[in-house]
Amino acid sequence: MQDLGIRVLFIGNNMQRLLLGLWETVQISLIAVILSIFLGIILGMAMTVKNPALRAVTKVYLEVMRIMPQLVMLFIVFFGLTKAFGINLSGRVSAVIVFTLWGTAEMGDLVRGALISIPPHQYESGAALAMTKLQVYIYVVIPQTVRRLIPLAINLTTRMIKTTTLVVLIGVVEVLKVGQQIIEANRYTYPSAAFWIYAAIFALYFLVCWPISLVARRLERKWQFGGDAK
Amino acid sequence: MDFGFITTHTSAYIKAAGLTLRLGLWGILLSLIIGLFCCMVSYYKVPVLRRICAVYIELSRNTPLLVQLFFLYFGLPKLGVVISAEVCAIIGLSFLGGSYMAEAFRSGLDSVERVQLESGLSLGLTSAQVMYFVTLPQALSSSIPALVANVIFLIKETSVFSAVALADLMFVAKDLIGMHYKTNEALVMLVVAYAIILLPISIAAALLERRVRRAGFGN
Amino acid sequence: MSETVKLLELQNIEKSFGDLEVLKSLSLDVNKGEVLVVIGPSGCGKSTLLRCINGLEPIQSGKIKLDGEEITAPGIKWSKVRQKIGMVFQSYELFPHKTVLDNIILSPLKVQKRNKADAVKDALALLDRVGLLDKKDAYPRQLSGGQKQRVAIIRSLIMEPEIMLFDEVTAALDPETVREVLDVMLELARSGMTMIIVTHEMQFARAVADRVIFLDEGEIVEEAEPEAFFEKPKSDRASRFLNIFNFNEKK
């Protein structure tokens, strides 16, 4: 059958290149996630402030991020900003910007949800113990919020890793692009390479994302917080 | 902003939107069927199928749609299996969507309390009748918010279809940018197109969620 | 009550949840037309007993016979048996997505395959009997607890069961609505229905019961006629339990 084809995965440094390509995607995701966590926490707290203008702005921001497909935003940043401001953003940088914006919105919403789901009497009992508002935040609210957030943040990371593949469509050399290059290079020696390469990429993504999602699930169960499971 | 350009090319966008919606709707429909099937299989603990569905769900949730499409469209032909781009798109979308719908149905089913089933059984209804008359109606209405959220998600996912040479919205936009350098106009129309498709659904979702919560089924 | 016919026979019922023994070799007979009240402390197995009778809980050993037929034998279709045993739950468990009328006629139509017009006629008659005819098109969420419970009773009653089981049906109700439900049950008892009632309403128990059994830790500790039981309980445990409900000592 196609038993010759699978060898293309193992000749030369093909596997290595594929993995590097995947690492490219993961890198972008990780940077975006870390930035998103910080900015998201700030955004989340901002969303609980009772200023109507602030509420409106953040709400619009969230809705835009929710409705627009990530690829559209990549296009806007990569093609549009370049045109609009004359700056030449690389695909990578565009990706980090877009995914950070998206991630911040998601994290912000998660943080807001976690903050408002803490029963008000937690704040009150902290105050009753004569703690200042800041102390209540640090010792009562934040530890509980963090517990709720971690599984959700991990879940966001997986989603981000999956979505970052889109950067291939704005020319970033990630795993799919590397795959295409390998297939092209081996067009005559391994004509059926495409099948094996893409199957391998499929498997690689699975091997990266699945363990992460298992960890998230176990943490969620361990810290058993009733409420929404997305 | 070149409005003349916009008006001339609106029809291209409309056609592309039509394609996106058509493929998207097929994908959503099949996702619902697959999702319901997996959910039932899991609920009734059907021996072999249950494992298969579980594996399917893990595979589907942990791999990107783009990769699935590449495999279907570029990879399978090497094995002699040639599928048209449109069918690839639908298969890919359904494969992805099925697992999300299964999860939505599952949480809906879980939300129906055990005592409800027992009261149905106590009236002499068979298990199947309880499922059909008591459990499923309640489970389905509980699932609706999640199902609609999935619909929105899947329509957003359709933006990758251009990768398999389909003339969808992204394709048209890229084409216009590349050919005519009218980046701003092309992008504005792109955003508007997606907004027109997704905003109504999003608003409907929010309204539905509020309605279901208010209806507050419960004794 | 000319002749006593054994309707339900429980023989040496043993029920455990894992390692926890809930019912210990319990035997009980219920006669046709009899109203049996089961009382006892929480966790004594009262609810479990009812759930075993209608098959919601499997028993580990023992036999249950209804009308002389063993319903715990293998191969018995519970959906058939349950048509003869009605059960009313503490949480009413009306189907929220159906109107009151639809709740009531669902089973007669789908299980007993009765004619729709007849079923509706019976349903309306029963609704009238409990004073809820005007609620026939309402949804459960629009009813009060007491109203829902009365509908729940009718929903079981329309199946024409031979025996009805009541699992603490007034425990979740506001005091004002408790009475309307108890009145329905009293009327049912007077009309000759065989009933097993698990309740904490002692005065009601006294009024409605033909026989009272006191259950503690999965065993029948005492069994007597209501007057005898409530005035002079024979066992220590029963006395202590009944004392919970008495405020005889002044502060």
XYZ file of C-alpha atoms in Angstrom:
700
model
C 0.000 0.000 0.000
C 1.435 3.309 0.979
C 4.017 1.876 3.287
C 6.761 3.665 1.431
C 5.075 6.994 2.019
C 5.274 7.034 5.756
C 9.039 6.977 5.554
C 9.035 10.564 4.428
C 8.341 11.475 8.006
C 11.555 10.017 9.190
C 14.089 10.949 6.551
C 16.472 13.786 7.102
C 15.306 16.274 9.610
C 11.697 16.339 8.454
C 10.256 15.437 11.808
C 12.458 18.002 13.425
C 11.265 20.690 11.061
C 7.655 19.766 11.652
C 8.152 19.991 15.369
C 9.855 23.338 15.016
C 6.927 24.505 12.959
C 4.568 23.401 15.679
C 6.714 25.111 18.242
C 6.298 28.308 16.245
C 2.540 28.079 16.777
C 2.827 27.101 20.393
C 5.214 29.959 21.026
C 2.800 32.505 19.664
C 0.028 30.977 21.760
C 2.048 30.977 24.951
C 3.112 34.580 24.583
C -0.454 35.573 23.819
C -1.831 33.571 26.728
C 0.574 35.025 29.249
C -0.124 38.553 28.084
C -3.842 37.769 28.066
C -3.794 36.574 31.642
C -2.281 39.795 32.919
C -4.343 42.079 30.773
C -7.389 39.920 31.299
C -7.227 40.226 35.061
C -7.034 43.988 34.731
C -9.882 44.001 32.260
C -11.958 41.720 34.455
C -11.569 43.938 37.442
C -12.312 46.959 35.312
C -15.546 45.339 34.208
C -16.777 45.134 37.752
C -16.308 48.839 38.337
C -19.610 50.654 38.363
C -18.737 53.268 35.776
C -21.298 53.116 32.948
C -18.952 54.461 30.267
C -16.307 51.928 31.182
C -18.911 49.192 31.215
C -20.105 50.163 27.755
C -16.624 50.255 26.259
C -15.620 46.928 27.710
C -18.905 45.367 26.660
C -18.393 46.492 23.057
C -14.828 45.231 23.097
C -15.982 41.837 24.331
C -18.761 41.537 21.805
C -16.493 42.464 18.900
C -13.968 39.855 19.973
C -16.758 37.318 20.306
C -18.314 37.917 16.928
C -15.340 38.427 14.674
C -13.605 35.316 13.484
C -9.961 35.323 14.490
C -8.897 35.022 10.889
C -10.705 38.225 10.015
C -8.871 39.997 12.793
C -5.591 38.595 11.555
C -6.351 39.999 8.147
C -7.252 43.360 9.600
C -4.064 43.603 11.599
C -1.757 42.066 9.034
C -3.109 43.695 5.878
C -5.054 46.601 7.261
C -2.726 48.107 9.810
C 0.126 47.886 7.380
C -1.873 49.909 4.909
C -3.344 52.285 7.445
C -0.270 53.185 9.408
C 2.406 52.283 6.953
C 3.958 49.930 9.450
C 5.003 46.554 8.280
C 3.977 43.982 10.814
C 5.221 40.474 10.431
C 2.747 37.660 10.489
C 4.026 36.599 13.882
C 3.649 39.966 15.508
C 0.209 40.386 13.980
C -0.700 37.021 15.388
C 0.502 37.870 18.861
C -1.432 41.124 18.791
C -4.644 39.503 17.586
C -4.495 36.569 19.950
C -3.654 38.770 22.888
C -6.638 40.951 22.112
C -8.839 37.883 21.852
C -7.351 36.201 24.878
C -7.656 39.323 26.989
C -11.323 39.571 26.159
C -11.936 35.940 27.084
C -9.868 36.079 30.229
C -11.449 39.368 31.191
C -14.868 37.807 30.946
C -13.758 34.784 32.929
C -12.253 36.995 35.610
C -15.395 39.083 35.770
C -17.499 35.953 36.045
C -15.294 34.571 38.776
C -15.315 37.831 40.680
C -19.074 38.236 40.649
C -19.664 34.612 41.494
C -17.962 34.991 44.812
C -20.862 35.332 47.229
C -21.128 38.906 48.472
C -21.015 37.779 52.025
C -17.415 36.758 51.472
C -16.610 40.414 51.024
C -18.813 41.239 53.956
C -17.341 38.696 56.303
C -13.901 39.978 55.408
C -15.029 43.492 56.199
C -16.629 42.282 59.417
C -13.240 41.043 60.454
C -12.060 44.616 60.040
C -10.053 44.008 56.898
C -9.596 46.847 54.461
C -11.027 46.521 50.978
C -7.586 45.783 49.567
C -6.917 43.119 52.153
C -10.229 41.489 51.394
C -9.207 41.422 47.782
C -5.813 39.938 48.385
C -6.595 37.349 51.006
C -10.164 36.363 50.261
C -11.086 37.164 46.705
C -7.962 36.523 44.705
C -7.145 33.039 45.999
C -10.675 31.880 45.241
C -10.702 33.570 41.866
C -7.414 32.000 40.870
C -8.732 28.549 41.667
C -11.712 29.037 39.458
C -9.665 30.545 36.683
C -6.856 28.086 36.246
C -8.769 25.272 34.543
C -10.518 27.807 32.352
C -7.236 29.480 31.466
C -5.727 26.163 30.519
C -8.752 25.482 28.373
C -8.184 28.834 26.675
C -4.570 27.866 25.989
C -5.647 24.759 24.120
C -8.108 26.735 22.093
C -5.464 29.271 21.309
C -2.978 26.677 20.169
C -5.591 25.300 17.829
C -6.533 28.694 16.479
C -2.953 29.817 15.953
C -2.733 27.448 13.004
C -4.521 30.174 11.103
C -1.287 32.099 10.816
C -0.337 29.864 7.953
C -2.888 31.800 5.958
C -0.994 35.019 6.478
C 2.263 33.450 5.515
C 3.852 32.511 8.802
C 6.005 29.442 8.514
C 4.368 27.103 10.959
C 3.786 23.379 10.924
C 1.349 23.250 8.005
C 3.656 25.379 5.887
C 6.611 23.201 6.754
C 4.486 20.232 5.822
C 3.732 21.744 2.451
C 7.417 22.404 1.900
C 8.321 18.818 2.695
C 5.616 17.529 0.403
C 6.827 19.742 -2.419
C 10.436 18.756 -1.932
C 9.536 15.100 -2.043
C 7.058 15.261 -4.852
C 8.757 12.594 -6.893
C 10.329 10.422 -4.278
C 7.284 10.190 -2.050
C 4.202 11.062 -4.075
C 1.821 10.078 -1.308
C 3.665 12.128 1.266
C 0.747 14.529 1.672
C -1.338 11.881 3.354
C 1.283 10.966 5.899
C 2.462 14.485 6.559
C -0.986 15.829 7.263
C -1.900 12.775 9.280
C 1.245 13.339 11.296
C 0.417 16.992 11.847
C -3.045 15.961 12.973
C -1.466 13.562 15.449
C 1.022 16.154 16.641
C -1.673 18.657 17.465
C -3.585 15.990 19.287
C -0.539 14.968 21.281
C 0.041 18.550 22.320
C -3.507 19.600 23.099
C -4.958 16.480 24.634
C -2.673 16.212 27.664
C -3.205 19.871 28.396
C -6.961 19.468 28.292
C -6.746 16.414 30.546
C -4.797 18.442 33.081
C -7.399 21.181 32.932
C -10.181 18.676 33.474
C -8.493 17.059 36.405
C -7.863 20.412 38.022
C -11.451 21.411 37.477
C -12.672 18.249 39.131
C -10.196 18.567 41.941
C -11.231 22.080 42.736
C -14.873 21.130 42.227
C -16.532 24.429 41.648
C -20.137 23.979 40.727
C -21.230 26.308 37.995
C -20.526 26.640 34.326
C -18.351 24.164 32.525
C -17.702 25.519 29.044
C -12.857 55.127 1.378
C -13.789 54.257 -2.133
C -17.526 53.707 -1.967
C -17.778 53.033 -5.646
C -15.489 50.084 -5.193
C -17.612 48.865 -2.355
C -20.822 48.938 -4.327
C -19.299 47.199 -7.328
C -18.017 44.348 -5.291
C -20.878 43.883 -2.886
C -22.303 41.127 -5.021
C -19.080 39.160 -4.773
C -19.340 39.342 -1.011
C -22.975 38.346 -1.046
C -22.187 35.312 -3.157
C -19.365 34.380 -0.852
C -21.561 34.856 2.184
C -24.061 32.550 0.571
C -21.437 29.869 0.200
C -20.287 30.299 3.764
C -23.822 30.050 5.054
C -24.725 27.090 2.910
C -21.726 25.036 3.919
C -22.005 26.284 7.462
C -25.610 25.238 7.793
C -24.909 21.767 6.448
C -22.047 21.476 8.877
C -24.232 22.614 11.753
C -27.009 20.209 10.842
C -24.679 17.250 10.641
C -22.981 18.347 13.857
C -26.316 18.281 15.629
C -27.032 14.783 14.382
C -23.598 13.485 15.290
C -23.762 15.240 18.636
C -27.153 13.804 19.515
C -26.039 10.354 18.473
C -22.866 10.473 20.580
C -24.813 11.812 23.502
C -27.401 9.050 23.377
C -24.729 6.417 22.966
C -22.992 7.748 26.021
C -26.192 8.061 28.046
C -27.305 4.526 27.347
C -23.778 3.250 27.755
C -23.880 1.288 24.500
C -20.787 -0.924 24.723
C -18.528 -0.542 21.689
C -19.990 2.635 20.237
C -19.475 4.426 23.487
C -15.737 4.021 23.291
C -15.662 5.020 19.645
C -17.621 8.174 20.373
C -15.396 9.029 23.317
C -12.284 8.698 21.169
C -13.948 10.712 18.424
C -14.749 13.508 20.835
C -11.201 13.716 22.121
C -9.747 13.726 18.611
C -12.180 16.332 17.414
C -11.717 18.683 20.325
C -7.962 18.625 20.273
C -7.200 19.254 16.632
C -7.734 22.409 14.584
C -10.242 22.500 11.758
C -7.598 23.760 9.369
C -5.464 20.686 9.897
C -8.485 18.442 9.444
C -9.286 20.183 6.167
C -5.743 19.900 4.884
C -5.805 16.217 5.643
C -9.130 15.671 3.931
C -8.436 17.832 0.889
C -4.721 17.333 0.285
C -3.935 14.166 2.113
C -6.717 11.732 1.281
C -6.430 12.103 -2.503
C -3.033 10.446 -2.215
C -4.857 7.377 -1.081
C -7.153 7.614 -4.022
C -9.986 9.198 -2.044
C -10.817 12.445 -3.785
C -13.436 14.634 -2.203
C -14.623 17.964 -3.511
C -13.649 21.039 -1.573
C -17.217 21.723 -0.531
C -17.723 18.242 0.836
C -14.393 18.435 2.650
C -15.539 21.632 4.251
C -18.793 20.084 5.409
C -17.124 16.930 6.669
C -14.488 18.932 8.514
C -17.015 21.261 10.085
C -19.277 18.384 11.125
C -16.376 16.424 12.535
C -15.426 19.411 14.656
C -18.937 20.490 15.530
C -20.260 17.070 16.473
C -18.214 16.904 19.630
C -19.256 20.378 20.741
C -22.906 19.572 20.159
C -22.514 16.286 22.022
C -21.240 18.184 25.026
C -24.137 20.634 24.839
C -26.689 17.822 24.711
C -24.943 15.993 27.507
C -25.132 18.943 29.856
C -28.781 19.338 28.914
C -29.502 15.728 29.774
C -27.630 15.987 33.036
C -29.739 18.933 34.019
C -32.881 16.816 34.147
C -33.074 15.472 37.660
C -33.284 11.812 38.371
C -36.527 12.180 40.295
C -38.223 13.386 37.137
C -37.383 10.142 35.406
C -38.540 8.201 38.436
C -41.874 9.910 38.511
C -42.301 9.054 34.851
C -41.429 5.440 35.519
C -43.804 5.382 38.469
C -46.613 6.216 36.109
C -45.885 3.054 34.187
C -43.994 4.656 31.313
C -41.263 2.501 29.841
C -37.680 3.770 29.793
C -38.008 4.731 26.177
C -41.235 6.599 26.820
C -39.674 8.442 29.721
C -36.812 9.515 27.481
C -39.128 10.655 24.721
C -41.870 12.377 26.710
C -40.110 13.531 29.840
C -36.342 13.737 29.578
C -35.609 14.778 26.031
C -37.959 17.784 25.849
C -36.485 19.199 29.022
C -32.930 18.333 28.063
C -33.265 19.943 24.663
C -34.571 23.213 25.991
C -31.789 23.304 28.581
C -29.245 22.707 25.854
C -30.358 25.576 23.691
C -27.996 28.265 24.966
C -25.014 25.978 24.505
C -26.258 24.805 21.120
C -26.621 28.353 19.851
C -23.174 29.256 21.169
C -21.852 26.340 19.170
C -23.632 27.572 16.062
C -21.853 30.893 16.402
C -18.569 29.114 16.951
C -19.008 26.945 13.889
C -19.893 29.836 11.628
C -16.756 31.598 12.745
C -14.791 28.478 11.975
C -16.000 28.545 8.381
C -13.508 31.350 7.785
C -10.843 28.771 7.038
C -12.618 27.370 4.032
C -10.568 29.556 1.686
C -7.607 27.363 2.572
C -9.144 24.609 0.493
C -9.781 26.849 -2.465
C -13.365 27.742 -1.669
C -14.587 31.159 -2.701
C -15.744 32.197 0.735
C -15.628 35.622 2.358
C -11.953 35.473 3.305
C -11.082 34.432 -0.203
C -12.921 37.344 -1.750
C -11.333 39.796 0.658
C -7.846 38.495 0.043
C -8.459 38.503 -3.657
C -9.562 42.112 -3.657
C -6.627 43.152 -1.511
C -4.199 41.346 -3.735
C -5.688 42.394 -7.056
C -6.867 45.915 -6.428
C -4.969 46.976 -3.333
C -8.177 48.289 -1.877
C -7.313 46.930 1.536
C -9.508 49.180 3.660
C -12.595 48.713 1.546
C -12.130 44.974 1.324
C -11.642 44.648 5.064
C -14.562 46.867 5.955
C -16.853 44.801 3.763
C -15.472 41.654 5.315
C -16.215 42.853 8.815
C -19.667 44.018 7.822
C -20.416 40.699 6.149
C -19.554 38.681 9.220
C -21.330 41.125 11.464
C -24.495 40.825 9.420
C -24.354 37.064 9.702
C -23.294 36.746 13.310
C -24.847 39.668 15.148
C -28.448 38.500 14.718
C -27.542 35.012 15.886
C -25.638 36.426 18.825
C -28.528 38.611 19.870
C -30.944 35.723 19.435
C -28.676 33.642 21.644
C -28.675 36.224 24.396
C -32.449 36.556 24.227
C -32.958 32.803 24.250
C -30.707 32.401 27.223
C -32.622 35.001 29.154
C -35.919 33.391 28.185
C -34.875 29.910 29.200
C -33.598 31.188 32.504
C -36.794 33.060 33.195
C -39.027 30.179 32.194
C -37.178 28.521 35.019
C -38.537 25.074 34.663
C -38.739 23.668 38.075
C -41.119 22.488 40.633
C -64.469 -4.085 55.531
C -66.074 -7.495 55.323
C -63.186 -9.682 54.300
C -59.507 -8.880 54.460
C -57.717 -9.520 51.203
C -53.950 -9.331 51.210
C -53.048 -6.895 48.503
C -49.359 -6.412 49.113
C -47.029 -8.840 50.787
C -43.423 -8.032 51.655
C -41.428 -11.047 52.742
C -38.036 -10.680 54.352
C -36.955 -7.700 52.327
C -33.272 -6.897 52.560
C -31.917 -3.766 50.998
C -28.429 -2.329 51.174
C -26.658 0.543 49.553
C -23.165 -0.853 49.247
C -22.185 -1.759 52.775
C -24.969 0.177 54.366
C -27.898 -2.031 55.345
C -31.049 0.007 55.024
C -33.797 -2.579 55.312
C -33.199 -5.614 57.452
C -35.324 -8.643 56.762
C -38.500 -6.646 56.753
C -41.858 -8.347 56.389
C -45.152 -6.597 56.009
C -48.644 -7.279 54.704
C -51.061 -4.665 53.520
C -54.736 -5.463 53.118
C -57.035 -4.133 50.460
C -58.617 -0.868 51.467
C -56.199 -0.410 54.343
C -54.384 2.809 55.049
C -50.959 2.119 56.472
C -48.906 4.940 57.890
C -45.161 4.527 58.225
C -43.359 6.787 60.623
C -39.862 6.892 61.941
C -36.715 8.979 62.260
C -34.735 10.185 59.252
C -32.672 7.545 57.616
C -34.735 4.693 59.013
C -35.546 3.464 55.538
C -39.105 4.698 55.073
C -38.546 6.227 51.647
C -36.407 3.310 50.598
C -39.199 0.971 51.568
C -41.633 2.718 49.255
C -39.083 2.873 46.455
C -38.483 -0.858 46.778
C -42.166 -1.591 46.536
C -42.439 0.126 43.191
C -39.154 -1.094 41.895
C -37.194 2.126 41.826
C -34.701 0.415 44.092
C -33.722 -3.203 43.595
C -33.759 -5.423 46.661
C -30.969 -7.766 47.573
C -33.217 -10.523 48.830
C -36.803 -11.203 49.736
C -40.061 -11.219 47.841
C -42.746 -8.708 47.118
C -46.146 -9.937 46.037
C -48.906 -7.829 44.630
C -52.290 -9.511 44.332
C -50.601 -12.823 44.945
C -48.213 -12.344 42.048
C -44.528 -12.031 42.789
C -43.369 -8.764 41.301
C -39.760 -9.211 42.249
C -39.379 -12.304 40.117
C -36.963 -12.034 37.208
C -38.529 -11.148 33.898
C -41.305 -9.069 35.375
C -41.991 -5.893 33.435
C -42.033 -3.067 35.922
C -43.833 -0.764 33.541
C -46.823 -3.104 33.824
C -46.576 -3.474 37.580
C -46.300 0.248 38.120
C -49.653 0.789 36.520
C -51.108 -0.866 39.581
C -48.908 1.012 42.043
C -49.210 4.763 42.197
C -46.490 6.884 43.775
C -46.511 10.509 44.814
C -43.189 12.196 45.522
C -42.221 14.854 47.992
C -41.072 17.133 45.197
C -44.307 16.621 43.213
C -42.296 15.976 40.045
C -44.853 17.264 37.622
C -43.489 17.522 34.098
C -42.699 21.230 33.750
C -42.967 21.301 29.989
C -46.556 20.066 29.954
C -49.815 21.621 31.095
C -51.654 20.227 34.071
C -54.077 18.374 31.834
C -51.320 16.950 29.655
C -49.452 15.845 32.754
C -52.466 13.882 33.855
C -53.391 12.252 30.570
C -49.891 11.372 29.390
C -49.806 8.001 31.051
C -53.369 6.876 30.361
C -52.813 7.652 26.695
C -49.347 6.264 26.217
C -49.250 3.439 28.696
C -52.799 2.216 28.997
C -53.611 3.242 25.454
C -56.905 4.722 26.463
C -59.042 6.755 24.155
C -58.119 10.432 24.372
C -61.635 11.766 24.852
C -62.262 9.337 27.692
C -58.976 10.111 29.361
C -59.653 13.832 29.221
C -63.109 13.306 30.659
C -61.696 11.310 33.567
C -58.951 13.866 34.098
C -61.378 16.748 34.237
C -63.603 14.877 36.650
C -60.672 14.252 38.947
C -59.509 17.844 38.711
C -62.958 18.922 39.681
C -62.917 16.532 42.619
C -59.891 18.316 44.074
C -61.085 21.762 43.071
C -58.500 22.484 40.408
C -60.600 22.334 37.278
C -59.787 25.938 36.384
C -56.070 25.094 36.314
C -56.281 22.494 33.618
C -54.350 24.516 31.065
C -51.871 26.024 33.477
C -48.244 25.059 33.634
C -46.779 23.639 36.844
C -44.678 26.733 37.473
C -47.871 28.730 37.769
C -49.205 26.591 40.596
C -48.537 26.668 44.299
C -46.902 23.705 45.981
C -50.160 22.434 47.364
C -51.856 22.686 43.995
C -48.990 20.882 42.310
C -49.133 18.100 44.834
C -52.856 17.671 44.352
C -52.288 17.428 40.618
C -49.554 14.881 41.279
C -51.991 12.791 43.263
C -54.565 12.889 40.485
C -51.918 12.034 37.937
C -51.338 8.770 39.744
C -54.976 8.249 40.558
C -56.150 8.351 36.972
C -54.173 5.183 36.290
C -56.635 3.411 38.609
C -53.931 1.857 40.749
C -54.662 -0.771 43.334
C -52.392 0.813 45.877
C -50.912 4.276 46.280
C -47.637 5.196 47.935
C -47.087 8.632 49.423
C -43.517 9.640 50.207
C -43.602 12.539 52.695
C -45.754 14.432 50.263
C -46.373 17.419 52.490
C -42.850 17.841 53.802
C -41.905 20.495 51.245
C -45.103 22.496 51.479
C -45.994 25.735 53.207
C -48.156 25.087 56.264
C -51.195 26.749 54.696
C -51.182 24.404 51.730
C -50.448 21.249 53.685
C -54.061 20.986 54.747
C -55.524 20.997 51.252
C -53.319 18.062 50.296
C -54.103 16.121 53.453
C -57.791 16.638 52.834
C -57.455 15.056 49.429
C -55.670 12.114 50.951
C -58.329 11.739 53.631
C -61.013 11.668 51.005
C -59.089 9.058 49.045
C -58.765 6.937 52.141
C -62.461 7.177 52.818
C -63.242 6.104 49.295
C -61.460 2.849 49.971
C -58.064 3.282 48.338
C -55.261 1.155 49.713
C -52.529 3.542 50.775
C -49.088 3.459 52.332
C -48.256 6.880 53.669
C -44.886 7.989 54.932
C -45.354 11.171 56.873
C -44.314 13.359 59.767
C -47.771 14.820 60.212
C -48.716 13.050 63.414
C -52.230 14.345 63.809
C -52.996 13.513 60.218
C -51.527 10.061 60.711
C -53.751 9.541 63.665
C -56.822 10.562 61.711
C -56.200 8.659 58.510
C -54.441 5.470 59.521
C -55.964 2.065 59.977
C -52.593 0.858 61.145
C -49.355 2.549 62.079
C -45.915 1.063 61.833
C -42.856 2.558 63.397
C -39.667 1.975 61.477
C -36.251 2.454 62.956
C -32.924 1.467 61.457
C -34.532 -0.654 58.813
C -36.715 -2.717 61.102
C -40.324 -2.578 62.115
C -40.092 -1.775 65.784
C -43.763 -1.441 66.495
C -47.040 -1.977 64.754
C -50.429 -0.996 66.132
C -53.718 0.762 65.619
C -53.310 4.531 65.689
C -55.062 5.220 68.962
C -53.058 2.581 70.760
C -49.811 3.660 69.150
C -50.051 7.361 69.793
C -51.457 7.123 73.308
C -49.392 4.307 74.667
C -46.465 3.316 72.487
C -45.147 -0.020 73.635
C -41.502 0.389 72.706
C -38.976 2.762 74.150
C -37.750 3.942 70.779
C -41.246 4.783 69.648
C -41.909 6.747 72.820
C -38.754 8.734 72.406
C -39.593 9.439 68.785
C -43.114 10.584 69.547
C -41.828 12.836 72.270
C -40.087 14.910 69.657
C -43.495 16.051 68.573
C -44.817 16.759 72.044
C -44.308 20.000 73.865
C -45.890 18.916 77.102
C -43.382 20.359 79.478
C -43.670 24.016 80.195
C -40.564 26.204 80.079
